[in-house]
Amino acid sequence: MTLPPWKIKVVEPISLPGPERRREAIEDAGYNTFLLRSEDVFIDLLTDSGTSALSQEQRAAMELGDEAYAGSRSFYRLEAAMQEVYGYRHLIPTHQGRGAEHLLARVLVQPGAVVPSNLYFTTSRVHVELVGGIWKDVSVPEASDPAAPFPFKGNIDLVALERVLHEHGPEGIAFVRQEACLNMAGGQPFSLDNLRAVRALTAEYGVPLILDATRMSENVVFIKDREAGQADRSFRELILELASLSDGAVFSSKKDHFVPIGGFLALNDDELAERAREVLVVYEGFAHYGGMAGHDMEALAQGIREAADEAMVRHVVAQAAYLGGLLAERGIPIVVPVGAHAVFLDAKRILPHVPQSAFPAQSLAAALYIAGGVRSMERGIVSGQHGDAPYDGLELVRLTLPRRVYAQEHLSYVADVVEAVCSDAAAIPGLAFTYEPEHLRFFLGRFEPTAPFPELSVRESGRTAPALVV
Ligand code: PM9
């Protein structure tokens, strides 16, 4: 058992709305869990983005926020924390991860240039495409197989990458992107060995390698636990080595860094950083705050140090493993191995009667809410399909764990809800769009069911928390 290396000082009340209210709420939300009001949600596993609990040290640091427009002390403290933990030369502050993705796309991507990446992330890909770039998936095949027990599904397929580099040459490649704890595949890590090999290839072809380091801390846990020869290395040393193998990184700090808002682009190249700052002042804000207030930068500087604290990060990974274990022992199809920040349900196997064109994962997410007020997120065709491109990829529902927020009892209840929904799965209908946005349709899309949802009720098993008999 991995005990939490924290205790709770402040609590936020939550309650389960009644079954009628839940049905009404999901209908009002167009069967899209993003469009629910949080007051209608009991257990919120939509995302780990900006939803973690701040530490007392972060809250205290916020009091020191220097809100000067330019030259803020908070900026310099943030820059120093980033340099200490990651070692990059330049920090370009943004309001969140996609702000950094936007800057990167504008300074590195020319129309027609290719960005090879392990699978994709929704916002990362859209920024590349909006400036005319072409996204190319070079993930290992196991990344797209929920049942493959491969320990490093975040690896890049080196043969596929070399083929793309050879075909397009350095002038046709904007940058190579490798994402830590590959979100869309289930929070799956890459190995140090694979990153080293990707580094060698990008160096040989003379193209930049940019990490999506949003969940790099958890990736280090997996490297220590799964990769030969790494167990005894220090957490900080491994983080520094991963960063040193790249030319820069995008960070959404709303995840590993435990802050409600913030992010940054980290770069080593002086000239590239200069260009990124020029775009920054047009779209985000001045070079010393980007999209953040001084107090946000203080919380982030402290959060960066907490993300380098092995015990803190191990507990995040352990919570996902715990929930995954509860579901696996009940025979519920999940993505294995369980990844960093979430447990992913395999909607194709849970709702085999719903074709992918009727959005099984979207429907399963709605059913979990109806059954028990649990909010999850679709990570399937609604998120994955793009324009007219055919999509027959992963069809997952993500149960995402905000850091330092939920107790084991909450997770036990979530497992009961999932089990109840799975036992009535055959009666769960598909969905059809009533409103389909042009980009990132999972955020704002609206749906209607193709048939009524069944009665879905949960019996709390309490199976993981036996009563003490005295
Ligand atoms: N990820 C998540 O819930 C929030 C947006 S999608 C609901 O997983 C990676 C790997 C991410 C990510 C956001 C971003 C964008 C970049 N890379 O949300 O703009 O997981 O801070 O970051 C979300 P921002």
JSON list of N, CA and C in Angstrom, two decimals, residues 248-302:
[
{"chain": "A", "resi": 248, "resn": "GLY", "atom": "N", "xyz": [13.62, 21.09, -25.90]},
{"chain": "A", "resi": 248, "resn": "GLY", "atom": "CA", "xyz": [12.64, 21.94, -25.23]},
{"chain": "A", "resi": 248, "resn": "GLY", "atom": "C", "xyz": [11.44, 21.11, -24.84]},
{"chain": "A", "resi": 249, "resn": "ALA", "atom": "N", "xyz": [10.48, 21.76, -24.19]},
{"chain": "A", "resi": 249, "resn": "ALA", "atom": "CA", "xyz": [9.30, 21.01, -23.73]},
{"chain": "A", "resi": 249, "resn": "ALA", "atom": "C", "xyz": [8.11, 21.94, -23.54]},
{"chain": "A", "resi": 250, "resn": "VAL", "atom": "N", "xyz": [6.95, 21.34, -23.73]},
{"chain": "A", "resi": 250, "resn": "VAL", "atom": "CA", "xyz": [5.69, 22.00, -23.41]},
{"chain": "A", "resi": 250, "resn": "VAL", "atom": "C", "xyz": [5.22, 21.44, -22.08]},
{"chain": "A", "resi": 251, "resn": "PHE", "atom": "N", "xyz": [4.81, 22.31, -21.19]},
{"chain": "A", "resi": 251, "resn": "PHE", "atom": "CA", "xyz": [4.26, 21.87, -19.89]},
{"chain": "A", "resi": 251, "resn": "PHE", "atom": "C", "xyz": [2.88, 22.47, -19.71]},
{"chain": "A", "resi": 252, "resn": "SER", "atom": "N", "xyz": [1.88, 21.63, -19.50]},
{"chain": "A", "resi": 252, "resn": "SER", "atom": "CA", "xyz": [0.65, 22.10, -18.89]},
{"chain": "A", "resi": 252, "resn": "SER", "atom": "C", "xyz": [0.83, 21.87, -17.40]},
{"chain": "A", "resi": 253, "resn": "SER", "atom": "N", "xyz": [1.03, 22.94, -16.66]},
{"chain": "A", "resi": 253, "resn": "SER", "atom": "CA", "xyz": [1.35, 22.79, -15.23]},
{"chain": "A", "resi": 253, "resn": "SER", "atom": "C", "xyz": [0.14, 22.43, -14.40]},
{"chain": "A", "resi": 254, "resn": "LYS", "atom": "N", "xyz": [-1.02, 22.39, -15.06]},
{"chain": "A", "resi": 254, "resn": "LYS", "atom": "CA", "xyz": [-2.26, 22.06, -14.35]},
{"chain": "A", "resi": 254, "resn": "LYS", "atom": "C", "xyz": [-2.31, 20.60, -13.92]},
{"chain": "A", "resi": 255, "resn": "LYS", "atom": "N", "xyz": [-1.32, 19.82, -14.34]},
{"chain": "A", "resi": 255, "resn": "LYS", "atom": "CA", "xyz": [-1.30, 18.40, -13.96]},
{"chain": "A", "resi": 255, "resn": "LYS", "atom": "C", "xyz": [-0.21, 18.17, -12.90]},
{"chain": "A", "resi": 256, "resn": "ASP", "atom": "N", "xyz": [0.99, 17.81, -13.35]},
{"chain": "A", "resi": 256, "resn": "ASP", "atom": "CA", "xyz": [2.05, 17.44, -12.40]},
{"chain": "A", "resi": 256, "resn": "ASP", "atom": "C", "xyz": [2.39, 18.55, -11.41]},
{"chain": "A", "resi": 257, "resn": "HIS", "atom": "N", "xyz": [2.18, 19.78, -11.78]},
{"chain": "A", "resi": 257, "resn": "HIS", "atom": "CA", "xyz": [2.64, 20.88, -10.91]},
{"chain": "A", "resi": 257, "resn": "HIS", "atom": "C", "xyz": [1.57, 21.35, -9.92]},
{"chain": "A", "resi": 258, "resn": "PHE", "atom": "N", "xyz": [0.44, 20.64, -9.88]},
{"chain": "A", "resi": 258, "resn": "PHE", "atom": "CA", "xyz": [-0.56, 20.85, -8.82]},
{"chain": "A", "resi": 258, "resn": "PHE", "atom": "C", "xyz": [-1.14, 22.28, -8.79]},
{"chain": "A", "resi": 259, "resn": "VAL", "atom": "N", "xyz": [-1.21, 22.95, -9.93]},
{"chain": "A", "resi": 259, "resn": "VAL", "atom": "CA", "xyz": [-1.78, 24.31, -9.89]},
{"chain": "A", "resi": 259, "resn": "VAL", "atom": "C", "xyz": [-3.08, 24.37, -10.69]},
{"chain": "A", "resi": 260, "resn": "PRO", "atom": "N", "xyz": [-4.00, 25.28, -10.31]},
{"chain": "A", "resi": 260, "resn": "PRO", "atom": "CA", "xyz": [-5.26, 25.37, -11.04]},
{"chain": "A", "resi": 260, "resn": "PRO", "atom": "C", "xyz": [-5.11, 26.00, -12.42]},
{"chain": "A", "resi": 261, "resn": "ILE", "atom": "N", "xyz": [-4.04, 26.76, -12.62]},
{"chain": "A", "resi": 261, "resn": "ILE", "atom": "CA", "xyz": [-3.84, 27.40, -13.93]},
{"chain": "A", "resi": 261, "resn": "ILE", "atom": "C", "xyz": [-2.34, 27.61, -14.13]},
{"chain": "A", "resi": 262, "resn": "GLY", "atom": "N", "xyz": [-1.91, 27.55, -15.38]},
{"chain": "A", "resi": 262, "resn": "GLY", "atom": "CA", "xyz": [-0.50, 27.84, -15.67]},
{"chain": "A", "resi": 262, "resn": "GLY", "atom": "C", "xyz": [0.14, 26.81, -16.58]},
{"chain": "A", "resi": 263, "resn": "GLY", "atom": "N", "xyz": [1.22, 27.23, -17.18]},
{"chain": "A", "resi": 263, "resn": "GLY", "atom": "CA", "xyz": [1.98, 26.35, -18.05]},
{"chain": "A", "resi": 263, "resn": "GLY", "atom": "C", "xyz": [3.16, 27.13, -18.59]},
{"chain": "A", "resi": 264, "resn": "PHE", "atom": "N", "xyz": [3.99, 26.46, -19.36]},
{"chain": "A", "resi": 264, "resn": "PHE", "atom": "CA", "xyz": [5.11, 27.18, -19.98]},
{"chain": "A", "resi": 264, "resn": "PHE", "atom": "C", "xyz": [5.74, 26.37, -21.09]},
{"chain": "A", "resi": 265, "resn": "LEU", "atom": "N", "xyz": [6.46, 27.13, -21.92]},
{"chain": "A", "resi": 265, "resn": "LEU", "atom": "CA", "xyz": [7.29, 26.52, -22.94]},
{"chain": "A", "resi": 265, "resn": "LEU", "atom": "C", "xyz": [8.72, 26.65, -22.43]},
{"chain": "A", "resi": 266, "resn": "ALA", "atom": "N", "xyz": [9.46, 25.55, -22.46]},
{"chain": "A", "resi": 266, "resn": "ALA", "atom": "CA", "xyz": [10.86, 25.58, -22.05]},
{"chain": "A", "resi": 266, "resn": "ALA", "atom": "C", "xyz": [11.71, 25.33, -23.28]},
{"chain": "A", "resi": 267, "resn": "LEU", "atom": "N", "xyz": [12.74, 26.12, -23.47]},
{"chain": "A", "resi": 267, "resn": "LEU", "atom": "CA", "xyz": [13.59, 25.98, -24.66]},
{"chain": "A", "resi": 267, "resn": "LEU", "atom": "C", "xyz": [15.05, 26.17, -24.27]},
{"chain": "A", "resi": 268, "resn": "ASN", "atom": "N", "xyz": [15.94, 25.57, -25.05]},
{"chain": "A", "resi": 268, "resn": "ASN", "atom": "CA", "xyz": [17.37, 25.79, -24.83]},
{"chain": "A", "resi": 268, "resn": "ASN", "atom": "C", "xyz": [17.96, 26.78, -25.81]},
{"chain": "A", "resi": 269, "resn": "ASP", "atom": "N", "xyz": [17.39, 26.85, -27.00]},
{"chain": "A", "resi": 269, "resn": "ASP", "atom": "CA", "xyz": [17.97, 27.68, -28.06]},
{"chain": "A", "resi": 269, "resn": "ASP", "atom": "C", "xyz": [17.61, 29.15, -27.85]},
{"chain": "A", "resi": 270, "resn": "ASP", "atom": "N", "xyz": [18.64, 30.01, -27.77]},
{"chain": "A", "resi": 270, "resn": "ASP", "atom": "CA", "xyz": [18.41, 31.44, -27.47]},
{"chain": "A", "resi": 270, "resn": "ASP", "atom": "C", "xyz": [17.56, 32.11, -28.54]},
{"chain": "A", "resi": 271, "resn": "GLU", "atom": "N", "xyz": [17.88, 31.82, -29.79]},
{"chain": "A", "resi": 271, "resn": "GLU", "atom": "CA", "xyz": [17.20, 32.51, -30.89]},
{"chain": "A", "resi": 271, "resn": "GLU", "atom": "C", "xyz": [15.72, 32.09, -30.97]},
{"chain": "A", "resi": 272, "resn": "LEU", "atom": "N", "xyz": [15.49, 30.80, -30.77]},
{"chain": "A", "resi": 272, "resn": "LEU", "atom": "CA", "xyz": [14.11, 30.28, -30.80]},
{"chain": "A", "resi": 272, "resn": "LEU", "atom": "C", "xyz": [13.30, 30.87, -29.63]},
{"chain": "A", "resi": 273, "resn": "ALA", "atom": "N", "xyz": [13.94, 30.97, -28.48]},
{"chain": "A", "resi": 273, "resn": "ALA", "atom": "CA", "xyz": [13.26, 31.54, -27.30]},
{"chain": "A", "resi": 273, "resn": "ALA", "atom": "C", "xyz": [12.89, 33.00, -27.56]},
{"chain": "A", "resi": 274, "resn": "GLU", "atom": "N", "xyz": [13.79, 33.71, -28.21]},
{"chain": "A", "resi": 274, "resn": "GLU", "atom": "CA", "xyz": [13.53, 35.12, -28.57]},
{"chain": "A", "resi": 274, "resn": "GLU", "atom": "C", "xyz": [12.29, 35.21, -29.44]},
{"chain": "A", "resi": 275, "resn": "ARG", "atom": "N", "xyz": [12.22, 34.32, -30.45]},
{"chain": "A", "resi": 275, "resn": "ARG", "atom": "CA", "xyz": [11.06, 34.35, -31.37]},
{"chain": "A", "resi": 275, "resn": "ARG", "atom": "C", "xyz": [9.78, 33.98, -30.63]},
{"chain": "A", "resi": 276, "resn": "ALA", "atom": "N", "xyz": [9.88, 33.00, -29.73]},
{"chain": "A", "resi": 276, "resn": "ALA", "atom": "CA", "xyz": [8.69, 32.59, -28.98]},
{"chain": "A", "resi": 276, "resn": "ALA", "atom": "C", "xyz": [8.19, 33.74, -28.11]},
{"chain": "A", "resi": 277, "resn": "ARG", "atom": "N", "xyz": [9.13, 34.50, -27.54]},
{"chain": "A", "resi": 277, "resn": "ARG", "atom": "CA", "xyz": [8.72, 35.64, -26.69]},
{"chain": "A", "resi": 277, "resn": "ARG", "atom": "C", "xyz": [8.02, 36.71, -27.51]},
{"chain": "A", "resi": 278, "resn": "GLU", "atom": "N", "xyz": [8.44, 36.85, -28.78]},
{"chain": "A", "resi": 278, "resn": "GLU", "atom": "CA", "xyz": [7.76, 37.83, -29.64]},
{"chain": "A", "resi": 278, "resn": "GLU", "atom": "C", "xyz": [6.31, 37.45, -29.85]},
{"chain": "A", "resi": 279, "resn": "VAL", "atom": "N", "xyz": [6.06, 36.16, -30.03]},
{"chain": "A", "resi": 279, "resn": "VAL", "atom": "CA", "xyz": [4.67, 35.71, -30.21]},
{"chain": "A", "resi": 279, "resn": "VAL", "atom": "C", "xyz": [3.92, 35.80, -28.86]},
{"chain": "A", "resi": 280, "resn": "LEU", "atom": "N", "xyz": [4.65, 35.49, -27.80]},
{"chain": "A", "resi": 280, "resn": "LEU", "atom": "CA", "xyz": [4.06, 35.53, -26.45]},
{"chain": "A", "resi": 280, "resn": "LEU", "atom": "C", "xyz": [3.43, 36.89, -26.15]},
{"chain": "A", "resi": 281, "resn": "VAL", "atom": "N", "xyz": [4.16, 37.96, -26.45]},
{"chain": "A", "resi": 281, "resn": "VAL", "atom": "CA", "xyz": [3.65, 39.29, -26.09]},
{"chain": "A", "resi": 281, "resn": "VAL", "atom": "C", "xyz": [2.44, 39.68, -26.93]},
{"chain": "A", "resi": 282, "resn": "VAL", "atom": "N", "xyz": [2.25, 39.00, -28.07]},
{"chain": "A", "resi": 282, "resn": "VAL", "atom": "CA", "xyz": [1.05, 39.28, -28.88]},
{"chain": "A", "resi": 282, "resn": "VAL", "atom": "C", "xyz": [-0.16, 38.51, -28.33]},
{"chain": "A", "resi": 283, "resn": "TYR", "atom": "N", "xyz": [0.05, 37.25, -27.96]},
{"chain": "A", "resi": 283, "resn": "TYR", "atom": "CA", "xyz": [-1.11, 36.38, -27.65]},
{"chain": "A", "resi": 283, "resn": "TYR", "atom": "C", "xyz": [-1.35, 36.11, -26.17]},
{"chain": "A", "resi": 284, "resn": "GLU", "atom": "N", "xyz": [-0.30, 36.17, -25.35]},
{"chain": "A", "resi": 284, "resn": "GLU", "atom": "CA", "xyz": [-0.48, 35.76, -23.95]},
{"chain": "A", "resi": 284, "resn": "GLU", "atom": "C", "xyz": [-0.32, 36.93, -22.98]},
{"chain": "A", "resi": 285, "resn": "GLY", "atom": "N", "xyz": [0.80, 37.59, -23.04]},
{"chain": "A", "resi": 285, "resn": "GLY", "atom": "CA", "xyz": [1.09, 38.66, -22.11]},
{"chain": "A", "resi": 285, "resn": "GLY", "atom": "C", "xyz": [2.58, 38.93, -22.13]},
{"chain": "A", "resi": 286, "resn": "PHE", "atom": "N", "xyz": [3.04, 39.81, -21.24]},
{"chain": "A", "resi": 286, "resn": "PHE", "atom": "CA", "xyz": [4.46, 40.17, -21.25]},
{"chain": "A", "resi": 286, "resn": "PHE", "atom": "C", "xyz": [5.33, 38.96, -20.86]},
{"chain": "A", "resi": 287, "resn": "ALA", "atom": "N", "xyz": [6.60, 39.07, -21.21]},
{"chain": "A", "resi": 287, "resn": "ALA", "atom": "CA", "xyz": [7.54, 37.95, -21.05]},
{"chain": "A", "resi": 287, "resn": "ALA", "atom": "C", "xyz": [7.70, 37.50, -19.61]},
{"chain": "A", "resi": 288, "resn": "HIS", "atom": "N", "xyz": [7.32, 38.35, -18.65]},
{"chain": "A", "resi": 288, "resn": "HIS", "atom": "CA", "xyz": [7.51, 37.98, -17.24]},
{"chain": "A", "resi": 288, "resn": "HIS", "atom": "C", "xyz": [6.24, 37.50, -16.56]},
{"chain": "A", "resi": 289, "resn": "TYR", "atom": "N", "xyz": [5.20, 37.24, -17.31]},
{"chain": "A", "resi": 289, "resn": "TYR", "atom": "CA", "xyz": [4.03, 36.58, -16.69]},
{"chain": "A", "resi": 289, "resn": "TYR", "atom": "C", "xyz": [3.24, 35.74, -17.67]},
{"chain": "A", "resi": 290, "resn": "GLY", "atom": "N", "xyz": [3.39, 35.99, -19.00]},
{"chain": "A", "resi": 290, "resn": "GLY", "atom": "CA", "xyz": [2.60, 35.22, -19.96]},
{"chain": "A", "resi": 290, "resn": "GLY", "atom": "C", "xyz": [1.15, 35.34, -19.61]},
{"chain": "A", "resi": 291, "resn": "GLY", "atom": "N", "xyz": [0.51, 34.24, -19.32]},
{"chain": "A", "resi": 291, "resn": "GLY", "atom": "CA", "xyz": [-0.91, 34.30, -18.95]},
{"chain": "A", "resi": 291, "resn": "GLY", "atom": "C", "xyz": [-1.16, 34.14, -17.46]},
{"chain": "A", "resi": 292, "resn": "MET", "atom": "N", "xyz": [-0.13, 34.30, -16.65]},
{"chain": "A", "resi": 292, "resn": "MET", "atom": "CA", "xyz": [-0.31, 34.03, -15.20]},
{"chain": "A", "resi": 292, "resn": "MET", "atom": "C", "xyz": [-0.17, 35.30, -14.37]},
{"chain": "A", "resi": 293, "resn": "ALA", "atom": "N", "xyz": [-0.89, 35.31, -13.23]},
{"chain": "A", "resi": 293, "resn": "ALA", "atom": "CA", "xyz": [-0.67, 36.36, -12.24]},
{"chain": "A", "resi": 293, "resn": "ALA", "atom": "C", "xyz": [0.59, 36.01, -11.44]},
{"chain": "A", "resi": 294, "resn": "GLY", "atom": "N", "xyz": [1.13, 36.99, -10.72]},
{"chain": "A", "resi": 294, "resn": "GLY", "atom": "CA", "xyz": [2.32, 36.73, -9.90]},
{"chain": "A", "resi": 294, "resn": "GLY", "atom": "C", "xyz": [2.08, 35.61, -8.91]},
{"chain": "A", "resi": 295, "resn": "HIS", "atom": "N", "xyz": [0.87, 35.60, -8.28]},
{"chain": "A", "resi": 295, "resn": "HIS", "atom": "CA", "xyz": [0.64, 34.54, -7.29]},
{"chain": "A", "resi": 295, "resn": "HIS", "atom": "C", "xyz": [0.52, 33.17, -7.95]},
{"chain": "A", "resi": 296, "resn": "ASP", "atom": "N", "xyz": [0.05, 33.13, -9.20]},
{"chain": "A", "resi": 296, "resn": "ASP", "atom": "CA", "xyz": [0.04, 31.84, -9.92]},
{"chain": "A", "resi": 296, "resn": "ASP", "atom": "C", "xyz": [1.47, 31.33, -10.12]},
{"chain": "A", "resi": 297, "resn": "MET", "atom": "N", "xyz": [2.37, 32.25, -10.47]},
{"chain": "A", "resi": 297, "resn": "MET", "atom": "CA", "xyz": [3.76, 31.83, -10.72]},
{"chain": "A", "resi": 297, "resn": "MET", "atom": "C", "xyz": [4.42, 31.33, -9.43]},
{"chain": "A", "resi": 298, "resn": "GLU", "atom": "N", "xyz": [4.03, 31.93, -8.30]},
{"chain": "A", "resi": 298, "resn": "GLU", "atom": "CA", "xyz": [4.59, 31.46, -7.01]},
{"chain": "A", "resi": 298, "resn": "GLU", "atom": "C", "xyz": [4.11, 30.04, -6.71]},
{"chain": "A", "resi": 299, "resn": "ALA", "atom": "N", "xyz": [2.79, 29.80, -6.90]},
{"chain": "A", "resi": 299, "resn": "ALA", "atom": "CA", "xyz": [2.25, 28.46, -6.65]},
{"chain": "A", "resi": 299, "resn": "ALA", "atom": "C", "xyz": [2.91, 27.45, -7.58]},
{"chain": "A", "resi": 300, "resn": "LEU", "atom": "N", "xyz": [3.17, 27.88, -8.81]},
{"chain": "A", "resi": 300, "resn": "LEU", "atom": "CA", "xyz": [3.77, 26.98, -9.79]},
{"chain": "A", "resi": 300, "resn": "LEU", "atom": "C", "xyz": [5.23, 26.67, -9.44]},
{"chain": "A", "resi": 301, "resn": "ALA", "atom": "N", "xyz": [5.96, 27.67, -9.01]},
{"chain": "A", "resi": 301, "resn": "ALA", "atom": "CA", "xyz": [7.38, 27.43, -8.65]},
{"chain": "A", "resi": 301, "resn": "ALA", "atom": "C", "xyz": [7.46, 26.37, -7.55]},
{"chain": "A", "resi": 302, "resn": "GLN", "atom": "N", "xyz": [6.59, 26.49, -6.55]},
{"chain": "A", "resi": 302, "resn": "GLN", "atom": "CA", "xyz": [6.57, 25.51, -5.47]},
{"chain": "A", "resi": 302, "resn": "GLN", "atom": "C", "xyz": [6.08, 24.15, -6.00]}
]
